Amino acid sequence: MGTKVLTMLEPLWQGFPPVDPLAVSGSASRTLPPRYESVRSARAFTRETLQGWDLDELFDSVALVVSELVTNALRHAILAAPEHHDTAPPARLHLMRWSSRLICAVRDPSDDSPVAGEADSAAESGRGLYLVDSFSDSWGWHPLTGASHGKIVWALFRLP
């Protein structure tokens, strides 16, 4: 990856588990407009990206996690304050591949920490981070620092 790309992605490294940014073998990102249809486009983007990396077998788990992370960003960070739709930075989905792992991350403009709900199978919502935890090898979040506001919520998958 070029120095310009690494500089552009620098805020992302703040929230990830320790990795060597220079060892990234593939990366892709997409801006997500502030509407729920973005979940569908995030899944399609994930499918295309994983196919390009010959990781089709991971699609079901990664797409479920991407759907949950994007839905949480939209519901709790962007659409929760409709008066800020035009001024708030959009959410952004990032997919990064190393030789032995894949990270999907969603950046949003909220400084609020994600809160895992109870895993109540009868509830219609509140299971998102429980599912992220169940389908990924690990996950976490980190507030952005410096001039950037918001946070990165990421999930790590070990590659077969």
PDB file of C-alpha atoms in Angstrom:
ATOM      1  CA  MET A   1       0.000   0.000   0.000  1.00  0.00           C
ATOM      2  CA  GLY A   2       1.215   3.467  -0.770  1.00  0.00           C
ATOM      3  CA  THR A   3       2.081   6.084   1.831  1.00  0.00           C
ATOM      4  CA  LYS A   4      -0.884   8.230   0.746  1.00  0.00           C
ATOM      5  CA  VAL A   5      -3.333   5.369   1.412  1.00  0.00           C
ATOM      6  CA  LEU A   6      -1.735   4.653   4.799  1.00  0.00           C
ATOM      7  CA  THR A   7      -2.026   8.323   5.758  1.00  0.00           C
ATOM      8  CA  MET A   8      -5.674   8.410   4.688  1.00  0.00           C
ATOM      9  CA  LEU A   9      -6.417   5.326   6.798  1.00  0.00           C
ATOM     10  CA  GLU A  10      -4.420   6.513   9.827  1.00  0.00           C
ATOM     11  CA  PRO A  11      -7.538   7.218  11.942  1.00  0.00           C
ATOM     12  CA  LEU A  12      -8.569   3.595  11.427  1.00  0.00           C
ATOM     13  CA  TRP A  13      -5.446   2.163  13.034  1.00  0.00           C
ATOM     14  CA  GLN A  14      -6.422   3.904  16.301  1.00  0.00           C
ATOM     15  CA  GLY A  15      -9.204   1.418  16.960  1.00  0.00           C
ATOM     16  CA  PHE A  16      -7.762  -1.867  15.749  1.00  0.00           C
ATOM     17  CA  PRO A  17      -5.982  -4.650  17.548  1.00  0.00           C
ATOM     18  CA  PRO A  18      -2.202  -4.476  17.032  1.00  0.00           C
ATOM     19  CA  VAL A  19      -1.446  -5.062  13.351  1.00  0.00           C
ATOM     20  CA  ASP A  20       1.234  -3.924  10.959  1.00  0.00           C
ATOM     21  CA  PRO A  21      -0.520  -1.511   8.567  1.00  0.00           C
ATOM     22  CA  LEU A  22       2.214  -2.133   5.994  1.00  0.00           C
ATOM     23  CA  ALA A  23       1.353  -5.852   5.903  1.00  0.00           C
ATOM     24  CA  VAL A  24      -2.193  -5.273   4.618  1.00  0.00           C
ATOM     25  CA  SER A  25      -2.660  -7.401   1.504  1.00  0.00           C
ATOM     26  CA  GLY A  26      -5.977  -5.829   0.531  1.00  0.00           C
ATOM     27  CA  SER A  27      -8.267  -3.056   1.630  1.00  0.00           C
ATOM     28  CA  ALA A  28     -11.525  -1.571   0.443  1.00  0.00           C
ATOM     29  CA  SER A  29     -13.893   0.997   1.867  1.00  0.00           C
ATOM     30  CA  ARG A  30     -17.251   2.498   1.066  1.00  0.00           C
ATOM     31  CA  THR A  31     -19.127   5.544   2.322  1.00  0.00           C
ATOM     32  CA  LEU A  32     -22.624   4.712   3.546  1.00  0.00           C
ATOM     33  CA  PRO A  33     -25.419   7.246   3.000  1.00  0.00           C
ATOM     34  CA  PRO A  34     -27.636   7.960   6.053  1.00  0.00           C
ATOM     35  CA  ARG A  35     -30.482   5.575   5.170  1.00  0.00           C
ATOM     36  CA  TYR A  36     -31.252   1.968   6.023  1.00  0.00           C
ATOM     37  CA  GLU A  37     -30.831   0.892   2.385  1.00  0.00           C
ATOM     38  CA  SER A  38     -27.101   1.305   3.072  1.00  0.00           C
ATOM     39  CA  VAL A  39     -27.168  -2.033   4.916  1.00  0.00           C
ATOM     40  CA  ARG A  40     -28.043  -3.808   1.663  1.00  0.00           C
ATOM     41  CA  SER A  41     -25.341  -1.963  -0.288  1.00  0.00           C
ATOM     42  CA  ALA A  42     -22.798  -2.740   2.483  1.00  0.00           C
ATOM     43  CA  ARG A  43     -23.608  -6.459   2.131  1.00  0.00           C
ATOM     44  CA  ALA A  44     -23.249  -6.276  -1.669  1.00  0.00           C
ATOM     45  CA  PHE A  45     -19.938  -4.417  -1.302  1.00  0.00           C
ATOM     46  CA  THR A  46     -18.769  -7.076   1.173  1.00  0.00           C
ATOM     47  CA  ARG A  47     -19.740  -9.888  -1.230  1.00  0.00           C
ATOM     48  CA  GLU A  48     -17.873  -8.252  -4.146  1.00  0.00           C
ATOM     49  CA  THR A  49     -14.803  -7.580  -2.022  1.00  0.00           C
ATOM     50  CA  LEU A  50     -14.640 -11.088  -0.535  1.00  0.00           C
ATOM     51  CA  GLN A  51     -15.111 -12.632  -3.986  1.00  0.00           C
ATOM     52  CA  GLY A  52     -12.208 -10.532  -5.272  1.00  0.00           C
ATOM     53  CA  TRP A  53     -10.069 -11.852  -2.416  1.00  0.00           C
ATOM     54  CA  ASP A  54     -11.199 -15.489  -2.957  1.00  0.00           C
ATOM     55  CA  LEU A  55     -12.845 -15.531   0.472  1.00  0.00           C
ATOM     56  CA  ASP A  56     -16.383 -16.428  -0.625  1.00  0.00           C
ATOM     57  CA  GLU A  57     -16.664 -19.070   2.102  1.00  0.00           C
ATOM     58  CA  LEU A  58     -16.570 -16.334   4.767  1.00  0.00           C
ATOM     59  CA  PHE A  59     -19.388 -14.297   3.260  1.00  0.00           C
ATOM     60  CA  ASP A  60     -22.263 -15.469   5.479  1.00  0.00           C
ATOM     61  CA  SER A  61     -20.500 -14.703   8.770  1.00  0.00           C
ATOM     62  CA  VAL A  62     -18.815 -11.501   7.600  1.00  0.00           C
ATOM     63  CA  ALA A  63     -21.988 -10.184   5.956  1.00  0.00           C
ATOM     64  CA  LEU A  64     -24.008 -10.793   9.116  1.00  0.00           C
ATOM     65  CA  VAL A  65     -21.433  -8.869  11.165  1.00  0.00           C
ATOM     66  CA  VAL A  66     -21.220  -6.062   8.585  1.00  0.00           C
ATOM     67  CA  SER A  67     -25.029  -5.804   8.601  1.00  0.00           C
ATOM     68  CA  GLU A  68     -25.102  -5.503  12.385  1.00  0.00           C
ATOM     69  CA  LEU A  69     -22.275  -2.935  12.556  1.00  0.00           C
ATOM     70  CA  VAL A  70     -23.784  -0.788   9.789  1.00  0.00           C
ATOM     71  CA  THR A  71     -27.273  -1.012  11.291  1.00  0.00           C
ATOM     72  CA  ASN A  72     -25.914   0.056  14.695  1.00  0.00           C
ATOM     73  CA  ALA A  73     -24.031   2.991  13.144  1.00  0.00           C
ATOM     74  CA  LEU A  74     -27.119   4.137  11.294  1.00  0.00           C
ATOM     75  CA  ARG A  75     -29.579   3.577  14.140  1.00  0.00           C
ATOM     76  CA  HIS A  76     -27.542   4.934  17.035  1.00  0.00           C
ATOM     77  CA  ALA A  77     -25.070   7.385  15.515  1.00  0.00           C
ATOM     78  CA  ILE A  78     -26.620   8.856  12.398  1.00  0.00           C
ATOM     79  CA  LEU A  79     -30.385   8.437  12.160  1.00  0.00           C
ATOM     80  CA  ALA A  80     -30.898   9.015  15.888  1.00  0.00           C
ATOM     81  CA  ALA A  81     -30.410  12.754  15.261  1.00  0.00           C
ATOM     82  CA  PRO A  82     -32.306  13.479  12.013  1.00  0.00           C
ATOM     83  CA  GLU A  83     -31.575  17.198  12.261  1.00  0.00           C
ATOM     84  CA  HIS A  84     -27.876  16.403  11.728  1.00  0.00           C
ATOM     85  CA  HIS A  85     -28.244  14.217   8.598  1.00  0.00           C
ATOM     86  CA  ASP A  86     -26.860  16.913   6.330  1.00  0.00           C
ATOM     87  CA  THR A  87     -24.000  17.972   8.611  1.00  0.00           C
ATOM     88  CA  ALA A  88     -22.853  14.736  10.254  1.00  0.00           C
ATOM     89  CA  PRO A  89     -20.141  12.784   8.467  1.00  0.00           C
ATOM     90  CA  PRO A  90     -21.539   9.575   6.990  1.00  0.00           C
ATOM     91  CA  ALA A  91     -20.695   6.123   8.244  1.00  0.00           C
ATOM     92  CA  ARG A  92     -17.906   4.325   6.390  1.00  0.00           C
ATOM     93  CA  LEU A  93     -17.319   0.591   5.978  1.00  0.00           C
ATOM     94  CA  HIS A  94     -13.732  -0.659   5.771  1.00  0.00           C
ATOM     95  CA  LEU A  95     -12.600  -4.183   4.907  1.00  0.00           C
ATOM     96  CA  MET A  96      -8.934  -5.080   5.335  1.00  0.00           C
ATOM     97  CA  ARG A  97      -7.221  -8.366   4.667  1.00  0.00           C
ATOM     98  CA  TRP A  98      -3.957  -9.706   5.981  1.00  0.00           C
ATOM     99  CA  SER A  99      -2.547 -13.138   5.195  1.00  0.00           C
ATOM    100  CA  SER A 100      -4.194 -14.663   8.264  1.00  0.00           C
ATOM    101  CA  ARG A 101      -7.080 -12.360   9.155  1.00  0.00           C
ATOM    102  CA  LEU A 102      -9.784 -10.067   7.916  1.00  0.00           C
ATOM    103  CA  ILE A 103     -11.071  -6.993   9.705  1.00  0.00           C
ATOM    104  CA  CYS A 104     -14.340  -5.299   8.961  1.00  0.00           C
ATOM    105  CA  ALA A 105     -14.825  -1.937  10.588  1.00  0.00           C
ATOM    106  CA  VAL A 106     -17.483   0.737  10.588  1.00  0.00           C
ATOM    107  CA  ARG A 107     -16.602   4.326  11.343  1.00  0.00           C
ATOM    108  CA  ASP A 108     -19.389   6.623  12.513  1.00  0.00           C
ATOM    109  CA  PRO A 109     -19.596  10.209  13.815  1.00  0.00           C
ATOM    110  CA  SER A 110     -20.839   9.357  17.326  1.00  0.00           C
ATOM    111  CA  ASP A 111     -18.569   9.529  20.353  1.00  0.00           C
ATOM    112  CA  ASP A 112     -20.908   7.200  22.298  1.00  0.00           C
ATOM    113  CA  SER A 113     -19.622   3.728  23.078  1.00  0.00           C
ATOM    114  CA  PRO A 114     -21.484   0.748  21.650  1.00  0.00           C
ATOM    115  CA  VAL A 115     -23.553  -1.070  24.252  1.00  0.00           C
ATOM    116  CA  ALA A 116     -24.289  -4.773  23.960  1.00  0.00           C
ATOM    117  CA  GLY A 117     -27.901  -5.617  24.757  1.00  0.00           C
ATOM    118  CA  GLU A 118     -29.096  -8.745  26.455  1.00  0.00           C
ATOM    119  CA  ALA A 119     -29.208 -11.753  24.153  1.00  0.00           C
ATOM    120  CA  ASP A 120     -32.977 -12.159  24.392  1.00  0.00           C
ATOM    121  CA  SER A 121     -34.132 -14.316  21.488  1.00  0.00           C
ATOM    122  CA  ALA A 122     -37.677 -12.919  21.777  1.00  0.00           C
ATOM    123  CA  ALA A 123     -36.548  -9.296  21.390  1.00  0.00           C
ATOM    124  CA  GLU A 124     -36.698  -7.652  17.975  1.00  0.00           C
ATOM    125  CA  SER A 125     -33.572  -5.572  18.604  1.00  0.00           C
ATOM    126  CA  GLY A 126     -30.625  -5.419  20.985  1.00  0.00           C
ATOM    127  CA  ARG A 127     -28.875  -8.567  19.758  1.00  0.00           C
ATOM    128  CA  GLY A 128     -26.512  -6.903  17.268  1.00  0.00           C
ATOM    129  CA  LEU A 129     -23.294  -6.893  19.269  1.00  0.00           C
ATOM    130  CA  TYR A 130     -24.093 -10.324  20.690  1.00  0.00           C
ATOM    131  CA  LEU A 131     -24.223 -11.597  17.087  1.00  0.00           C
ATOM    132  CA  VAL A 132     -21.005  -9.740  16.233  1.00  0.00           C
ATOM    133  CA  ASP A 133     -19.334 -11.436  19.203  1.00  0.00           C
ATOM    134  CA  SER A 134     -20.750 -14.844  18.231  1.00  0.00           C
ATOM    135  CA  PHE A 135     -19.775 -14.776  14.548  1.00  0.00           C
ATOM    136  CA  SER A 136     -16.382 -13.019  14.674  1.00  0.00           C
ATOM    137  CA  ASP A 137     -13.201 -14.116  16.419  1.00  0.00           C
ATOM    138  CA  SER A 138     -13.021 -10.838  18.320  1.00  0.00           C
ATOM    139  CA  TRP A 139     -14.426  -7.335  18.156  1.00  0.00           C
ATOM    140  CA  GLY A 140     -13.895  -3.990  19.782  1.00  0.00           C
ATOM    141  CA  TRP A 141     -14.224  -0.284  19.374  1.00  0.00           C
ATOM    142  CA  HIS A 142     -12.157   2.811  19.865  1.00  0.00           C
ATOM    143  CA  PRO A 143     -12.990   6.515  19.891  1.00  0.00           C
ATOM    144  CA  LEU A 144     -11.243   8.568  17.235  1.00  0.00           C
ATOM    145  CA  THR A 145      -8.813  11.159  18.542  1.00  0.00           C
ATOM    146  CA  GLY A 146      -7.526  14.432  17.238  1.00  0.00           C
ATOM    147  CA  ALA A 147      -9.665  16.503  14.923  1.00  0.00           C
ATOM    148  CA  SER A 148     -11.912  13.531  14.111  1.00  0.00           C
ATOM    149  CA  HIS A 149     -15.015  12.851  16.139  1.00  0.00           C
ATOM    150  CA  GLY A 150     -16.647   9.478  16.267  1.00  0.00           C
ATOM    151  CA  LYS A 151     -15.535   5.927  16.694  1.00  0.00           C
ATOM    152  CA  ILE A 152     -14.509   2.765  14.898  1.00  0.00           C
ATOM    153  CA  VAL A 153     -16.269  -0.502  15.714  1.00  0.00           C
ATOM    154  CA  TRP A 154     -14.373  -3.478  14.288  1.00  0.00           C
ATOM    155  CA  ALA A 155     -14.634  -7.243  14.075  1.00  0.00           C
ATOM    156  CA  LEU A 156     -11.774  -9.627  13.334  1.00  0.00           C
ATOM    157  CA  PHE A 157     -12.032 -12.931  11.468  1.00  0.00           C
ATOM    158  CA  ARG A 158      -9.196 -15.443  11.298  1.00  0.00           C
ATOM    159  CA  LEU A 159      -8.754 -16.706   7.759  1.00  0.00           C
ATOM    160  CA  PRO A 160      -8.783 -20.435   6.985  1.00  0.00           C
TER     161      PRO A 160
END
